PDB file of C-alpha atoms in Angstrom:
ATOM      1  CA  MET A   1     -35.877   9.326  96.863  1.00  0.00           C
ATOM      2  CA  LYS A   2     -32.200   9.624  98.257  1.00  0.00           C
ATOM      3  CA  LEU A   3     -29.853   8.646  95.497  1.00  0.00           C
ATOM      4  CA  ASN A   4     -27.459   5.799  96.779  1.00  0.00           C
ATOM      5  CA  THR A   5     -24.451   6.460  95.600  1.00  0.00           C
ATOM      6  CA  ASN A   6     -22.750   3.428  96.672  1.00  0.00           C
ATOM      7  CA  SER A   7     -24.632   0.526  94.934  1.00  0.00           C
ATOM      8  CA  ASN A   8     -24.060  -1.123  92.652  1.00  0.00           C
ATOM      9  CA  VAL A   9     -26.884  -0.278  90.209  1.00  0.00           C
ATOM     10  CA  TYR A  10     -25.325   3.472  90.705  1.00  0.00           C
ATOM     11  CA  THR A  11     -22.143   2.781  89.684  1.00  0.00           C
ATOM     12  CA  ILE A  12     -22.950   0.175  86.730  1.00  0.00           C
ATOM     13  CA  VAL A  13     -25.046   3.063  85.263  1.00  0.00           C
ATOM     14  CA  TYR A  14     -23.228   5.997  86.342  1.00  0.00           C
ATOM     15  CA  ALA A  15     -19.886   3.769  84.374  1.00  0.00           C
ATOM     16  CA  THR A  16     -21.995   2.940  81.054  1.00  0.00           C
ATOM     17  CA  VAL A  17     -23.229   7.159  80.965  1.00  0.00           C
ATOM     18  CA  LEU A  18     -19.239   7.478  81.692  1.00  0.00           C
ATOM     19  CA  VAL A  19     -18.253   5.819  78.537  1.00  0.00           C
ATOM     20  CA  VAL A  20     -20.942   5.876  75.833  1.00  0.00           C
ATOM     21  CA  ILE A  21     -20.413  10.047  76.904  1.00  0.00           C
ATOM     22  CA  VAL A  22     -16.384   9.271  76.535  1.00  0.00           C
ATOM     23  CA  GLY A  23     -17.331   7.153  73.842  1.00  0.00           C
ATOM     24  CA  VAL A  24     -20.261   9.474  71.756  1.00  0.00           C
ATOM     25  CA  LEU A  25     -17.039  12.515  71.961  1.00  0.00           C
ATOM     26  CA  MET A  26     -14.116  11.088  70.771  1.00  0.00           C
ATOM     27  CA  ALA A  27     -16.292   9.521  67.556  1.00  0.00           C
ATOM     28  CA  VAL A  28     -16.445  13.742  66.971  1.00  0.00           C
ATOM     29  CA  VAL A  29     -13.050  14.312  67.170  1.00  0.00           C
ATOM     30  CA  SER A  30     -12.524  11.900  65.153  1.00  0.00           C
ATOM     31  CA  GLN A  31     -14.750  12.406  62.424  1.00  0.00           C
ATOM     32  CA  GLY A  32     -13.433  16.466  62.886  1.00  0.00           C
ATOM     33  CA  LEU A  33      -9.462  15.263  61.605  1.00  0.00           C
ATOM     34  CA  LYS A  34     -10.647  12.770  59.355  1.00  0.00           C
ATOM     35  CA  SER A  35     -10.196  16.011  56.624  1.00  0.00           C
ATOM     36  CA  ARG A  36      -7.321  17.148  57.421  1.00  0.00           C
ATOM     37  CA  GLN A  37      -5.830  13.519  58.364  1.00  0.00           C
ATOM     38  CA  ASP A  38      -6.835  12.152  55.291  1.00  0.00           C
ATOM     39  CA  ALA A  39      -5.792  15.912  53.015  1.00  0.00           C
ATOM     40  CA  ASN A  40      -2.451  15.225  55.398  1.00  0.00           C
ATOM     41  CA  ARG A  41      -1.513  11.462  53.915  1.00  0.00           C
ATOM     42  CA  ARG A  42      -2.484  13.152  50.591  1.00  0.00           C
ATOM     43  CA  LEU A  43      -0.230  15.590  50.854  1.00  0.00           C
ATOM     44  CA  ASP A  44       2.497  12.595  52.191  1.00  0.00           C
ATOM     45  CA  THR A  45       1.519  10.928  48.198  1.00  0.00           C
ATOM     46  CA  GLN A  46       2.251  14.161  46.782  1.00  0.00           C
ATOM     47  CA  LYS A  47       5.925  14.420  48.098  1.00  0.00           C
ATOM     48  CA  GLN A  48       6.716  11.117  47.514  1.00  0.00           C
ATOM     49  CA  ILE A  49       5.309  11.399  43.473  1.00  0.00           C
ATOM     50  CA  LEU A  50       7.330  14.674  43.382  1.00  0.00           C
ATOM     51  CA  THR A  51      10.481  12.832  45.266  1.00  0.00           C
ATOM     52  CA  ALA A  52       9.957  10.161  42.587  1.00  0.00           C
ATOM     53  CA  LEU A  53      10.134  12.610  40.001  1.00  0.00           C
ATOM     54  CA  ASN A  54      13.284  14.445  41.064  1.00  0.00           C
ATOM     55  CA  VAL A  55      11.246  17.813  41.508  1.00  0.00           C
ATOM     56  CA  ASP A  56      12.281  19.650  44.339  1.00  0.00           C
ATOM     57  CA  TYR A  57       9.722  20.671  46.217  1.00  0.00           C
ATOM     58  CA  GLN A  58      11.459  22.826  49.321  1.00  0.00           C
ATOM     59  CA  GLY A  59       9.809  25.694  49.873  1.00  0.00           C
ATOM     60  CA  GLN A  60       7.051  25.448  47.312  1.00  0.00           C
ATOM     61  CA  ASP A  61       3.260  24.706  47.986  1.00  0.00           C
ATOM     62  CA  PRO A  62       4.008  20.843  47.047  1.00  0.00           C
ATOM     63  CA  ALA A  63       0.069  20.254  46.521  1.00  0.00           C
ATOM     64  CA  ALA A  64       0.568  23.227  43.804  1.00  0.00           C
ATOM     65  CA  LEU A  65       3.005  22.169  41.716  1.00  0.00           C
ATOM     66  CA  TYR A  66       1.389  18.874  42.132  1.00  0.00           C
ATOM     67  CA  ASP A  67      -1.140  19.595  39.881  1.00  0.00           C
ATOM     68  CA  LYS A  68       0.160  22.013  37.706  1.00  0.00           C
ATOM     69  CA  LEU A  69       2.771  18.531  37.212  1.00  0.00           C
ATOM     70  CA  ILE A  70       0.376  16.168  37.195  1.00  0.00           C
ATOM     71  CA  GLN A  71      -2.655  14.164  36.007  1.00  0.00           C
ATOM     72  CA  GLU A  72      -4.510  11.201  37.777  1.00  0.00           C
ATOM     73  CA  THR A  73      -5.489   8.684  35.608  1.00  0.00           C
ATOM     74  CA  GLU A  74      -5.618   4.039  35.706  1.00  0.00           C
ATOM     75  CA  VAL A  75      -4.770   1.318  34.203  1.00  0.00           C
ATOM     76  CA  ASP A  76      -6.737  -1.900  34.260  1.00  0.00           C
ATOM     77  CA  ASP A  77      -8.001   0.020  37.522  1.00  0.00           C
ATOM     78  CA  LEU A  78      -4.457   0.770  39.144  1.00  0.00           C
ATOM     79  CA  PRO A  79      -3.112   4.934  39.722  1.00  0.00           C
ATOM     80  CA  LEU A  80      -1.632   5.578  36.954  1.00  0.00           C
ATOM     81  CA  MET A  81       0.762   9.064  36.897  1.00  0.00           C
ATOM     82  CA  VAL A  82       0.878  11.286  34.232  1.00  0.00           C
ATOM     83  CA  ALA A  83       3.500  14.067  34.664  1.00  0.00           C
ATOM     84  CA  THR A  84       5.167  17.421  32.305  1.00  0.00           C
ATOM     85  CA  ILE A  85       9.066  17.008  33.235  1.00  0.00           C
ATOM     86  CA  ASP A  86      10.706  19.913  31.487  1.00  0.00           C
ATOM     87  CA  GLY A  87       8.272  19.290  28.430  1.00  0.00           C
ATOM     88  CA  GLN A  88       8.790  15.679  28.517  1.00  0.00           C
ATOM     89  CA  THR A  89       6.174  13.318  29.358  1.00  0.00           C
ATOM     90  CA  LYS A  90       6.570  10.328  31.702  1.00  0.00           C
ATOM     91  CA  TYR A  91       4.640   7.922  34.007  1.00  0.00           C
ATOM     92  CA  VAL A  92       4.564   6.795  37.839  1.00  0.00           C
ATOM     93  CA  LEU A  93       3.243   3.700  38.574  1.00  0.00           C
ATOM     94  CA  ARG A  94       2.881   2.674  41.902  1.00  0.00           C
ATOM     95  CA  LEU A  95       4.511  -0.346  43.997  1.00  0.00           C
ATOM     96  CA  LYS A  96       4.024  -2.163  46.461  1.00  0.00           C
ATOM     97  CA  GLY A  97       5.823  -4.511  48.539  1.00  0.00           C
ATOM     98  CA  GLN A  98       6.993  -6.790  51.340  1.00  0.00           C
ATOM     99  CA  GLY A  99       9.852  -5.497  53.906  1.00  0.00           C
ATOM    100  CA  LEU A 100      11.644  -7.506  56.767  1.00  0.00           C
ATOM    101  CA  TRP A 101      10.163  -6.300  59.113  1.00  0.00           C
ATOM    102  CA  GLY A 102       6.270  -4.362  57.778  1.00  0.00           C
ATOM    103  CA  GLY A 103       5.239  -3.336  54.706  1.00  0.00           C
ATOM    104  CA  ILE A 104       7.197  -1.295  51.785  1.00  0.00           C
ATOM    105  CA  TRP A 105       6.442   0.697  48.449  1.00  0.00           C
ATOM    106  CA  GLY A 106       7.394   3.335  45.767  1.00  0.00           C
ATOM    107  CA  TYR A 107       6.794   5.186  43.264  1.00  0.00           C
ATOM    108  CA  ILE A 108       7.741   4.417  40.215  1.00  0.00           C
ATOM    109  CA  ALA A 109       8.924   6.978  36.717  1.00  0.00           C
ATOM    110  CA  LEU A 110       9.740   5.929  33.534  1.00  0.00           C
ATOM    111  CA  ASP A 111      10.500   8.263  30.821  1.00  0.00           C
ATOM    112  CA  GLU A 112       7.725   8.342  27.209  1.00  0.00           C
ATOM    113  CA  ASP A 113       9.250   4.784  26.169  1.00  0.00           C
ATOM    114  CA  LYS A 114       7.998   2.965  29.337  1.00  0.00           C
ATOM    115  CA  ASN A 115      11.120   2.368  29.662  1.00  0.00           C
ATOM    116  CA  THR A 116      13.654   4.191  31.079  1.00  0.00           C
ATOM    117  CA  ILE A 117      13.425   4.857  34.721  1.00  0.00           C
ATOM    118  CA  TYR A 118      13.877   8.066  35.117  1.00  0.00           C
ATOM    119  CA  GLY A 119      12.958   8.004  39.300  1.00  0.00           C
ATOM    120  CA  ILE A 120      12.335   6.755  41.659  1.00  0.00           C
ATOM    121  CA  ASN A 121      10.779   6.459  45.396  1.00  0.00           C
ATOM    122  CA  PHE A 122      11.599   4.420  48.541  1.00  0.00           C
ATOM    123  CA  GLY A 123       9.314   4.314  51.740  1.00  0.00           C
ATOM    124  CA  HIS A 124       9.099   1.684  54.425  1.00  0.00           C
ATOM    125  CA  GLU A 125       7.431   0.764  57.083  1.00  0.00           C
ATOM    126  CA  SER A 126       9.670  -0.287  60.574  1.00  0.00           C
ATOM    127  CA  GLU A 127      12.613  -1.328  58.191  1.00  0.00           C
ATOM    128  CA  THR A 128      15.438  -1.165  60.188  1.00  0.00           C
ATOM    129  CA  PRO A 129      18.006   1.726  60.349  1.00  0.00           C
ATOM    130  CA  GLY A 130      21.410   1.695  58.643  1.00  0.00           C
ATOM    131  CA  LEU A 131      20.339  -1.293  56.566  1.00  0.00           C
ATOM    132  CA  GLY A 132      17.268  -2.237  55.327  1.00  0.00           C
ATOM    133  CA  GLY A 133      15.734   2.056  56.016  1.00  0.00           C
ATOM    134  CA  GLU A 134      19.231   2.867  53.556  1.00  0.00           C
ATOM    135  CA  ILE A 135      15.865   2.096  50.845  1.00  0.00           C
ATOM    136  CA  VAL A 136      15.006   5.638  51.452  1.00  0.00           C
ATOM    137  CA  THR A 137      17.582   7.233  51.196  1.00  0.00           C
ATOM    138  CA  GLU A 138      18.958   9.018  47.546  1.00  0.00           C
ATOM    139  CA  ASN A 139      22.323   6.663  47.592  1.00  0.00           C
ATOM    140  CA  PHE A 140      20.563   3.636  47.156  1.00  0.00           C
ATOM    141  CA  ARG A 141      17.233   5.547  44.903  1.00  0.00           C
ATOM    142  CA  SER A 142      20.179   7.389  42.508  1.00  0.00           C
ATOM    143  CA  ARG A 143      21.541   3.223  41.654  1.00  0.00           C
ATOM    144  CA  PHE A 144      17.666   2.871  39.718  1.00  0.00           C
ATOM    145  CA  PHE A 145      17.943   6.102  37.322  1.00  0.00           C
ATOM    146  CA  GLY A 146      18.765   5.490  33.630  1.00  0.00           C
ATOM    147  CA  LYS A 147      18.225   1.613  34.159  1.00  0.00           C
ATOM    148  CA  HIS A 148      15.997  -0.578  32.227  1.00  0.00           C
ATOM    149  CA  ILE A 149      12.787  -2.274  32.334  1.00  0.00           C
ATOM    150  CA  LYS A 150      12.604  -4.240  29.425  1.00  0.00           C
ATOM    151  CA  ASP A 151      15.302  -6.166  27.471  1.00  0.00           C
ATOM    152  CA  ALA A 152      16.360  -5.867  23.423  1.00  0.00           C
ATOM    153  CA  GLU A 153      13.882  -7.132  22.161  1.00  0.00           C
ATOM    154  CA  GLY A 154      11.053  -5.676  24.142  1.00  0.00           C
ATOM    155  CA  ASN A 155      10.157  -7.998  27.018  1.00  0.00           C
ATOM    156  CA  LEU A 156       9.524  -6.284  30.675  1.00  0.00           C
ATOM    157  CA  ARG A 157      11.982  -7.870  32.426  1.00  0.00           C
ATOM    158  CA  SER A 158      11.946  -5.551  35.339  1.00  0.00           C
ATOM    159  CA  VAL A 159      15.746  -4.102  37.060  1.00  0.00           C
ATOM    160  CA  ALA A 160      17.184  -6.865  39.420  1.00  0.00           C
ATOM    161  CA  VAL A 161      18.311  -5.604  42.518  1.00  0.00           C
ATOM    162  CA  LEU A 162      20.882  -8.535  43.689  1.00  0.00           C
ATOM    163  CA  LYS A 163      23.977  -8.586  46.457  1.00  0.00           C
ATOM    164  CA  VAL A 164      27.181  -7.324  44.582  1.00  0.00           C
ATOM    165  CA  GLY A 165      29.381 -10.462  43.216  1.00  0.00           C
ATOM    166  CA  ASN A 166      26.241 -11.991  41.726  1.00  0.00           C
ATOM    167  CA  LYS A 167      24.945 -11.356  38.468  1.00  0.00           C
ATOM    168  CA  ALA A 168      21.476 -10.785  37.056  1.00  0.00           C
ATOM    169  CA  GLU A 169      19.524 -13.205  33.873  1.00  0.00           C
ATOM    170  CA  GLU A 170      20.915 -12.300  29.873  1.00  0.00           C
ATOM    171  CA  GLY A 171      19.225  -9.765  28.705  1.00  0.00           C
ATOM    172  CA  GLN A 172      18.198  -7.925  32.199  1.00  0.00           C
ATOM    173  CA  GLU A 173      19.043  -5.361  33.868  1.00  0.00           C
ATOM    174  CA  GLN A 174      21.336  -5.152  37.986  1.00  0.00           C
ATOM    175  CA  VAL A 175      21.423  -2.319  41.221  1.00  0.00           C
ATOM    176  CA  ASP A 176      23.792  -3.678  43.484  1.00  0.00           C
ATOM    177  CA  ALA A 177      21.493  -3.987  46.930  1.00  0.00           C
ATOM    178  CA  TRP A 178      22.082  -2.590  50.271  1.00  0.00           C
ATOM    179  CA  SER A 179      24.930  -4.374  52.081  1.00  0.00           C
ATOM    180  CA  GLY A 180      23.787  -6.108  55.312  1.00  0.00           C
ATOM    181  CA  ALA A 181      19.850  -5.892  53.817  1.00  0.00           C
ATOM    182  CA  THR A 182      19.501  -9.046  52.121  1.00  0.00           C
ATOM    183  CA  ILE A 183      16.325  -9.460  52.970  1.00  0.00           C
ATOM    184  CA  THR A 184      14.895  -6.462  52.669  1.00  0.00           C
ATOM    185  CA  SER A 185      16.731  -5.691  49.288  1.00  0.00           C
ATOM    186  CA  THR A 186      14.760  -8.959  48.259  1.00  0.00           C
ATOM    187  CA  GLY A 187      11.556  -7.044  49.081  1.00  0.00           C
ATOM    188  CA  VAL A 188      12.089  -4.423  46.665  1.00  0.00           C
ATOM    189  CA  ASN A 189      13.494  -6.466  44.308  1.00  0.00           C
ATOM    190  CA  ASP A 190      10.292  -9.220  43.863  1.00  0.00           C
ATOM    191  CA  MET A 191       8.111  -5.659  44.825  1.00  0.00           C
ATOM    192  CA  LEU A 192       9.071  -4.316  41.537  1.00  0.00           C
ATOM    193  CA  MET A 193       9.258  -7.229  39.606  1.00  0.00           C
ATOM    194  CA  THR A 194       5.335  -7.358  41.448  1.00  0.00           C
ATOM    195  CA  ASN A 195       4.275  -4.534  39.933  1.00  0.00           C
ATOM    196  CA  LEU A 196       4.937  -3.938  36.945  1.00  0.00           C
ATOM    197  CA  ASN A 197       3.817  -7.131  35.560  1.00  0.00           C
ATOM    198  CA  GLU A 198       0.570  -5.535  37.268  1.00  0.00           C
ATOM    199  CA  TYR A 199       1.038  -2.615  35.070  1.00  0.00           C
ATOM    200  CA  LYS A 200       1.916  -5.446  31.753  1.00  0.00           C
ATOM    201  CA  HIS A 201      -1.309  -3.700  29.434  1.00  0.00           C
ATOM    202  CA  PHE A 202       0.117  -0.564  29.940  1.00  0.00           C
ATOM    203  CA  LEU A 203       3.650  -0.678  29.735  1.00  0.00           C
ATOM    204  CA  MET A 204       3.651  -2.797  26.152  1.00  0.00           C
ATOM    205  CA  GLU A 205       1.524  -0.994  24.909  1.00  0.00           C
ATOM    206  CA  GLU A 206       3.272   0.863  21.647  1.00  0.00           C
TER     207      GLU A 206
END
């Protein structure tokens, strides 16, 4: 029996088989790449945390350096990284929030007193270059160094990110927001306050 390649049935069967074959191939390729993609994501996270700790990993193996300096644990089901830098303990907390156009995130490194900011790092999905996108720069990051997240009485207050000329509440330290990026800066401010409060139990422990 001769196959009628011009029939509708042939066209449908051919298209169905082709879709199934392509789908299987894509699933195989995706599964094969998954481990590499997961490894790349983990390496990127490790680099962000090292940056928050002011560790220069250029010219070195970031993954090996991370494993040497940092131990991963959890507090209240939240990730906590405990680092040893120059013989001193640092705690790194994860930050997640919302900017103007999408998600923002970061890692904040605290001294052993769980109060003094040793370093910080930010990332974003799609903030405007030259404006909100500048939260990733050293210029913005460095504004937080040495600031305190608690007031003189030991109450958790975070750090206020405010436009130049505005003043934080009494007892709360502040940094200048990035000029022209009000919404993104507000997002950073809210992200810090929200996430630090999620870690409050750990931060208030003696």
